[in-house]
């Protein structure tokens, strides 16, 4: 079984060992006092292994590569994709957290990328064991490194099942993180960004 290594947000030498994952799920079921051989659980280890392979698919890609394709558009105005839905897994308890990402940048020298690439960027970093703070920063850093924009802003809102299902047990609590780079730190630009995100959001 190969170890998964993540260096500076990039996946290297990654292999998903389904057989090992199945054995681990089987051991967990036994550890909690269940009978893995009963009808409802007989195929669960294989199903869970396949599910986790999909859920953590971001470990087997470099999400920043989605930004390799750029083109020129005569604009220096803000580009914002709002309400990008995402699902991730908290690395502390391996429970889901999910919500919406708002990703914006201000192009430099008319250099832009496809709008769908921003959603793919979020998806790639989200599908890993994560903490929301790091996830927010990784998305912003990839935009800075690949597009060299004048400014970047990433805002993420999420509900964490480790707060809902266990521990404090507060369903509906929302965690908001943000990362601003370049001229997005300018008060007027930041205010414009927040107005665009909050002013047109869904109910």
PDB file of C-alpha atoms in Angstrom:
ATOM      1  CA  UNK A   1       0.000   0.000   0.000  1.00  0.00           C
ATOM      2  CA  UNK A   2       1.489   3.323  -1.066  1.00  0.00           C
ATOM      3  CA  UNK A   3       1.382   6.298   1.233  1.00  0.00           C
ATOM      4  CA  UNK A   4      -0.402   9.420   0.071  1.00  0.00           C
ATOM      5  CA  UNK A   5       1.828  12.472   0.025  1.00  0.00           C
ATOM      6  CA  UNK A   6       0.573  16.009  -0.480  1.00  0.00           C
ATOM      7  CA  UNK A   7       3.221  18.643  -1.073  1.00  0.00           C
ATOM      8  CA  UNK A   8       2.188  22.272  -1.484  1.00  0.00           C
ATOM      9  CA  UNK A   9      -1.311  21.159  -2.448  1.00  0.00           C
ATOM     10  CA  UNK A  10      -0.129  18.787  -5.176  1.00  0.00           C
ATOM     11  CA  UNK A  11      -0.826  15.067  -5.242  1.00  0.00           C
ATOM     12  CA  UNK A  12       2.242  12.866  -5.700  1.00  0.00           C
ATOM     13  CA  UNK A  13       2.647   9.076  -5.935  1.00  0.00           C
ATOM     14  CA  UNK A  14      -0.970   8.473  -4.935  1.00  0.00           C
ATOM     15  CA  UNK A  15      -2.600   5.070  -4.996  1.00  0.00           C
ATOM     16  CA  UNK A  16      -5.989   4.102  -3.562  1.00  0.00           C
ATOM     17  CA  UNK A  17      -5.853   0.582  -2.161  1.00  0.00           C
ATOM     18  CA  UNK A  18      -9.461  -0.630  -2.254  1.00  0.00           C
ATOM     19  CA  UNK A  19      -8.645  -4.000  -0.666  1.00  0.00           C
ATOM     20  CA  UNK A  20      -6.943  -2.309   2.295  1.00  0.00           C
ATOM     21  CA  UNK A  21      -9.860   0.126   2.631  1.00  0.00           C
ATOM     22  CA  UNK A  22     -12.327  -2.777   2.720  1.00  0.00           C
ATOM     23  CA  UNK A  23     -10.328  -4.481   5.482  1.00  0.00           C
ATOM     24  CA  UNK A  24     -10.269  -1.253   7.469  1.00  0.00           C
ATOM     25  CA  UNK A  25     -14.057  -0.852   7.240  1.00  0.00           C
ATOM     26  CA  UNK A  26     -14.522  -4.490   8.219  1.00  0.00           C
ATOM     27  CA  UNK A  27     -12.294  -3.948  11.264  1.00  0.00           C
ATOM     28  CA  UNK A  28     -14.219  -0.808  12.218  1.00  0.00           C
ATOM     29  CA  UNK A  29     -17.563  -2.622  12.069  1.00  0.00           C
ATOM     30  CA  UNK A  30     -16.177  -5.338  14.303  1.00  0.00           C
ATOM     31  CA  UNK A  31     -14.662  -2.774  16.675  1.00  0.00           C
ATOM     32  CA  UNK A  32     -18.008  -1.038  17.248  1.00  0.00           C
ATOM     33  CA  UNK A  33     -19.677  -4.369  18.022  1.00  0.00           C
ATOM     34  CA  UNK A  34     -21.463  -5.016  14.740  1.00  0.00           C
ATOM     35  CA  UNK A  35     -21.706  -8.290  12.824  1.00  0.00           C
ATOM     36  CA  UNK A  36     -20.144  -7.594   9.392  1.00  0.00           C
ATOM     37  CA  UNK A  37     -21.593 -10.844   8.077  1.00  0.00           C
ATOM     38  CA  UNK A  38     -25.244  -9.961   8.614  1.00  0.00           C
ATOM     39  CA  UNK A  39     -27.309  -9.301   5.497  1.00  0.00           C
ATOM     40  CA  UNK A  40     -27.348  -5.512   5.683  1.00  0.00           C
ATOM     41  CA  UNK A  41     -23.590  -5.220   6.216  1.00  0.00           C
ATOM     42  CA  UNK A  42     -22.209  -8.079   4.109  1.00  0.00           C
ATOM     43  CA  UNK A  43     -21.266  -5.827   1.183  1.00  0.00           C
ATOM     44  CA  UNK A  44     -20.755  -2.633   3.172  1.00  0.00           C
ATOM     45  CA  UNK A  45     -16.925  -2.719   3.291  1.00  0.00           C
ATOM     46  CA  UNK A  46     -16.727  -2.834  -0.513  1.00  0.00           C
ATOM     47  CA  UNK A  47     -19.357  -0.123  -0.898  1.00  0.00           C
ATOM     48  CA  UNK A  48     -17.630   2.155   1.605  1.00  0.00           C
ATOM     49  CA  UNK A  49     -14.257   1.644  -0.085  1.00  0.00           C
ATOM     50  CA  UNK A  50     -15.695   2.670  -3.453  1.00  0.00           C
ATOM     51  CA  UNK A  51     -17.430   5.664  -1.888  1.00  0.00           C
ATOM     52  CA  UNK A  52     -14.247   6.930  -0.208  1.00  0.00           C
ATOM     53  CA  UNK A  53     -12.317   6.530  -3.434  1.00  0.00           C
ATOM     54  CA  UNK A  54     -14.759   8.984  -5.003  1.00  0.00           C
ATOM     55  CA  UNK A  55     -15.048  11.283  -1.990  1.00  0.00           C
ATOM     56  CA  UNK A  56     -11.249  11.693  -1.776  1.00  0.00           C
ATOM     57  CA  UNK A  57     -10.588  11.813  -5.523  1.00  0.00           C
ATOM     58  CA  UNK A  58      -8.851  15.176  -5.086  1.00  0.00           C
ATOM     59  CA  UNK A  59      -5.870  13.343  -3.617  1.00  0.00           C
ATOM     60  CA  UNK A  60      -5.130  11.984  -7.069  1.00  0.00           C
ATOM     61  CA  UNK A  61      -4.984  15.276  -8.942  1.00  0.00           C
ATOM     62  CA  UNK A  62      -3.354  18.674  -8.854  1.00  0.00           C
ATOM     63  CA  UNK A  63      -6.427  20.964  -8.823  1.00  0.00           C
ATOM     64  CA  UNK A  64      -4.345  23.989  -9.832  1.00  0.00           C
ATOM     65  CA  UNK A  65      -3.845  22.417 -13.262  1.00  0.00           C
ATOM     66  CA  UNK A  66      -7.428  23.397 -14.096  1.00  0.00           C
ATOM     67  CA  UNK A  67      -6.125  26.959 -14.341  1.00  0.00           C
ATOM     68  CA  UNK A  68      -3.467  26.129 -16.933  1.00  0.00           C
ATOM     69  CA  UNK A  69      -5.784  27.113 -19.776  1.00  0.00           C
ATOM     70  CA  UNK A  70      -6.086  30.898 -19.944  1.00  0.00           C
ATOM     71  CA  UNK A  71      -7.199  33.356 -22.578  1.00  0.00           C
ATOM     72  CA  UNK A  72      -7.341  37.084 -23.166  1.00  0.00           C
ATOM     73  CA  UNK A  73     -10.389  39.246 -22.601  1.00  0.00           C
ATOM     74  CA  UNK A  74     -10.239  43.032 -22.505  1.00  0.00           C
ATOM     75  CA  UNK A  75     -11.291  43.545 -18.907  1.00  0.00           C
ATOM     76  CA  UNK A  76      -9.792  44.540 -15.619  1.00  0.00           C
ATOM     77  CA  UNK A  77     -13.059  44.186 -13.707  1.00  0.00           C
ATOM     78  CA  UNK A  78     -13.820  41.642 -11.022  1.00  0.00           C
ATOM     79  CA  UNK A  79     -14.746  38.103 -12.071  1.00  0.00           C
ATOM     80  CA  UNK A  80     -16.887  36.345  -9.473  1.00  0.00           C
ATOM     81  CA  UNK A  81     -18.408  32.883  -9.386  1.00  0.00           C
ATOM     82  CA  UNK A  82     -20.777  32.732  -6.450  1.00  0.00           C
ATOM     83  CA  UNK A  83     -22.439  29.826  -4.634  1.00  0.00           C
ATOM     84  CA  UNK A  84     -20.165  27.014  -5.785  1.00  0.00           C
ATOM     85  CA  UNK A  85     -21.489  24.061  -3.793  1.00  0.00           C
ATOM     86  CA  UNK A  86     -18.844  21.779  -2.321  1.00  0.00           C
ATOM     87  CA  UNK A  87     -18.525  18.751  -0.049  1.00  0.00           C
ATOM     88  CA  UNK A  88     -15.413  17.886   1.900  1.00  0.00           C
ATOM     89  CA  UNK A  89     -14.278  15.731   4.827  1.00  0.00           C
ATOM     90  CA  UNK A  90     -12.960  17.108   8.112  1.00  0.00           C
ATOM     91  CA  UNK A  91      -9.546  15.550   8.690  1.00  0.00           C
ATOM     92  CA  UNK A  92     -10.035  15.541  12.467  1.00  0.00           C
ATOM     93  CA  UNK A  93     -13.079  13.247  12.615  1.00  0.00           C
ATOM     94  CA  UNK A  94     -13.516  12.117   8.983  1.00  0.00           C
ATOM     95  CA  UNK A  95     -17.005  13.575   8.997  1.00  0.00           C
ATOM     96  CA  UNK A  96     -18.406  15.692   6.163  1.00  0.00           C
ATOM     97  CA  UNK A  97     -18.563  19.444   5.949  1.00  0.00           C
ATOM     98  CA  UNK A  98     -20.320  21.142   3.090  1.00  0.00           C
ATOM     99  CA  UNK A  99     -21.460  24.513   1.880  1.00  0.00           C
ATOM    100  CA  UNK A 100     -20.799  27.178  -0.732  1.00  0.00           C
ATOM    101  CA  UNK A 101     -17.705  28.890  -2.025  1.00  0.00           C
ATOM    102  CA  UNK A 102     -17.528  32.353  -3.553  1.00  0.00           C
ATOM    103  CA  UNK A 103     -14.429  32.844  -5.704  1.00  0.00           C
ATOM    104  CA  UNK A 104     -13.380  36.140  -7.263  1.00  0.00           C
ATOM    105  CA  UNK A 105     -10.331  37.619  -8.936  1.00  0.00           C
ATOM    106  CA  UNK A 106      -9.378  40.802 -10.758  1.00  0.00           C
ATOM    107  CA  UNK A 107      -7.431  39.990 -13.945  1.00  0.00           C
ATOM    108  CA  UNK A 108      -4.027  41.425 -14.715  1.00  0.00           C
ATOM    109  CA  UNK A 109      -3.146  42.143 -18.345  1.00  0.00           C
ATOM    110  CA  UNK A 110      -6.574  40.848 -19.486  1.00  0.00           C
ATOM    111  CA  UNK A 111      -5.653  37.302 -18.483  1.00  0.00           C
ATOM    112  CA  UNK A 112      -8.649  35.162 -17.479  1.00  0.00           C
ATOM    113  CA  UNK A 113      -9.630  31.514 -17.191  1.00  0.00           C
ATOM    114  CA  UNK A 114     -12.881  29.687 -17.837  1.00  0.00           C
ATOM    115  CA  UNK A 115     -15.618  30.105 -15.255  1.00  0.00           C
ATOM    116  CA  UNK A 116     -16.051  26.347 -14.891  1.00  0.00           C
ATOM    117  CA  UNK A 117     -12.354  26.084 -14.007  1.00  0.00           C
ATOM    118  CA  UNK A 118     -13.009  27.970 -10.786  1.00  0.00           C
ATOM    119  CA  UNK A 119     -15.633  25.400  -9.790  1.00  0.00           C
ATOM    120  CA  UNK A 120     -13.279  22.558 -10.702  1.00  0.00           C
ATOM    121  CA  UNK A 121     -10.558  24.167  -8.597  1.00  0.00           C
ATOM    122  CA  UNK A 122     -12.839  24.239  -5.560  1.00  0.00           C
ATOM    123  CA  UNK A 123     -13.942  20.652  -6.181  1.00  0.00           C
ATOM    124  CA  UNK A 124     -10.398  19.345  -6.494  1.00  0.00           C
ATOM    125  CA  UNK A 125      -9.193  20.794  -3.203  1.00  0.00           C
ATOM    126  CA  UNK A 126     -12.439  19.969  -1.385  1.00  0.00           C
ATOM    127  CA  UNK A 127     -12.229  16.258  -2.208  1.00  0.00           C
ATOM    128  CA  UNK A 128      -9.443  15.623   0.288  1.00  0.00           C
ATOM    129  CA  UNK A 129      -9.240  15.326   4.066  1.00  0.00           C
ATOM    130  CA  UNK A 130      -9.361  19.013   4.916  1.00  0.00           C
ATOM    131  CA  UNK A 131      -9.849  21.825   7.341  1.00  0.00           C
ATOM    132  CA  UNK A 132     -11.884  24.718   6.009  1.00  0.00           C
ATOM    133  CA  UNK A 133      -9.176  27.284   6.705  1.00  0.00           C
ATOM    134  CA  UNK A 134      -6.602  25.429   4.604  1.00  0.00           C
ATOM    135  CA  UNK A 135      -9.109  24.729   1.844  1.00  0.00           C
ATOM    136  CA  UNK A 136      -9.878  28.434   1.535  1.00  0.00           C
ATOM    137  CA  UNK A 137      -6.189  29.341   1.364  1.00  0.00           C
ATOM    138  CA  UNK A 138      -5.305  26.622  -1.166  1.00  0.00           C
ATOM    139  CA  UNK A 139      -7.925  27.869  -3.613  1.00  0.00           C
ATOM    140  CA  UNK A 140      -6.713  31.464  -3.295  1.00  0.00           C
ATOM    141  CA  UNK A 141      -3.034  30.543  -3.604  1.00  0.00           C
ATOM    142  CA  UNK A 142      -3.663  28.515  -6.755  1.00  0.00           C
ATOM    143  CA  UNK A 143      -5.339  31.509  -8.379  1.00  0.00           C
ATOM    144  CA  UNK A 144      -2.463  33.791  -7.399  1.00  0.00           C
ATOM    145  CA  UNK A 145       0.192  31.401  -8.692  1.00  0.00           C
ATOM    146  CA  UNK A 146      -1.508  30.453 -11.950  1.00  0.00           C
ATOM    147  CA  UNK A 147      -3.202  33.674 -13.045  1.00  0.00           C
ATOM    148  CA  UNK A 148      -1.067  36.355 -11.384  1.00  0.00           C
ATOM    149  CA  UNK A 149      -4.180  38.517 -10.924  1.00  0.00           C
ATOM    150  CA  UNK A 150      -4.299  41.933  -9.304  1.00  0.00           C
ATOM    151  CA  UNK A 151      -6.416  40.522  -6.514  1.00  0.00           C
ATOM    152  CA  UNK A 152      -8.116  37.362  -5.280  1.00  0.00           C
ATOM    153  CA  UNK A 153     -10.888  36.749  -2.779  1.00  0.00           C
ATOM    154  CA  UNK A 154     -12.225  33.386  -1.623  1.00  0.00           C
ATOM    155  CA  UNK A 155     -15.066  33.141   0.887  1.00  0.00           C
ATOM    156  CA  UNK A 156     -16.349  29.773   2.095  1.00  0.00           C
ATOM    157  CA  UNK A 157     -19.433  29.052   4.191  1.00  0.00           C
ATOM    158  CA  UNK A 158     -19.927  25.532   5.539  1.00  0.00           C
ATOM    159  CA  UNK A 159     -21.765  23.395   8.045  1.00  0.00           C
ATOM    160  CA  UNK A 160     -19.605  20.807   9.808  1.00  0.00           C
ATOM    161  CA  UNK A 161     -21.056  17.456  10.809  1.00  0.00           C
ATOM    162  CA  UNK A 162     -18.452  17.173  13.590  1.00  0.00           C
ATOM    163  CA  UNK A 163     -20.369  20.036  15.242  1.00  0.00           C
ATOM    164  CA  UNK A 164     -23.814  18.714  14.298  1.00  0.00           C
ATOM    165  CA  UNK A 165     -23.606  14.954  14.929  1.00  0.00           C
ATOM    166  CA  UNK A 166     -21.251  14.914  17.924  1.00  0.00           C
ATOM    167  CA  UNK A 167     -19.588  17.172  20.469  1.00  0.00           C
ATOM    168  CA  UNK A 168     -21.467  20.434  20.866  1.00  0.00           C
ATOM    169  CA  UNK A 169     -24.310  19.204  18.579  1.00  0.00           C
ATOM    170  CA  UNK A 170     -25.373  22.530  17.121  1.00  0.00           C
ATOM    171  CA  UNK A 171     -27.056  21.915  13.749  1.00  0.00           C
ATOM    172  CA  UNK A 172     -27.294  24.934  11.483  1.00  0.00           C
ATOM    173  CA  UNK A 173     -24.158  26.628  12.795  1.00  0.00           C
ATOM    174  CA  UNK A 174     -22.206  28.047   9.863  1.00  0.00           C
ATOM    175  CA  UNK A 175     -18.452  28.517   9.666  1.00  0.00           C
ATOM    176  CA  UNK A 176     -17.198  31.302   7.369  1.00  0.00           C
ATOM    177  CA  UNK A 177     -13.585  31.611   6.231  1.00  0.00           C
ATOM    178  CA  UNK A 178     -11.983  34.024   3.794  1.00  0.00           C
ATOM    179  CA  UNK A 179      -8.702  34.724   2.069  1.00  0.00           C
ATOM    180  CA  UNK A 180      -7.979  38.045   0.383  1.00  0.00           C
ATOM    181  CA  UNK A 181      -4.891  38.769  -1.702  1.00  0.00           C
ATOM    182  CA  UNK A 182      -3.566  41.809  -3.546  1.00  0.00           C
ATOM    183  CA  UNK A 183      -5.906  44.728  -4.130  1.00  0.00           C
ATOM    184  CA  UNK A 184      -8.812  42.757  -2.674  1.00  0.00           C
ATOM    185  CA  UNK A 185      -7.445  44.030   0.649  1.00  0.00           C
ATOM    186  CA  UNK A 186      -8.335  47.558  -0.432  1.00  0.00           C
ATOM    187  CA  UNK A 187     -11.394  48.560   1.662  1.00  0.00           C
ATOM    188  CA  UNK A 188     -13.424  49.753  -1.345  1.00  0.00           C
ATOM    189  CA  UNK A 189     -12.671  46.621  -3.366  1.00  0.00           C
ATOM    190  CA  UNK A 190     -13.435  44.392  -0.408  1.00  0.00           C
ATOM    191  CA  UNK A 191     -16.746  46.192   0.119  1.00  0.00           C
ATOM    192  CA  UNK A 192     -17.651  45.700  -3.561  1.00  0.00           C
ATOM    193  CA  UNK A 193     -16.864  41.989  -3.278  1.00  0.00           C
ATOM    194  CA  UNK A 194     -19.014  41.554  -0.186  1.00  0.00           C
ATOM    195  CA  UNK A 195     -21.882  43.459  -1.788  1.00  0.00           C
ATOM    196  CA  UNK A 196     -21.768  41.196  -4.845  1.00  0.00           C
ATOM    197  CA  UNK A 197     -21.683  38.035  -2.698  1.00  0.00           C
ATOM    198  CA  UNK A 198     -24.221  38.983  -0.033  1.00  0.00           C
ATOM    199  CA  UNK A 199     -26.461  41.216  -2.121  1.00  0.00           C
ATOM    200  CA  UNK A 200     -27.491  38.572  -4.603  1.00  0.00           C
ATOM    201  CA  UNK A 201     -27.331  35.389  -2.596  1.00  0.00           C
ATOM    202  CA  UNK A 202     -30.099  32.796  -2.566  1.00  0.00           C
ATOM    203  CA  UNK A 203     -32.619  32.603   0.240  1.00  0.00           C
TER     204      UNK A 203
END
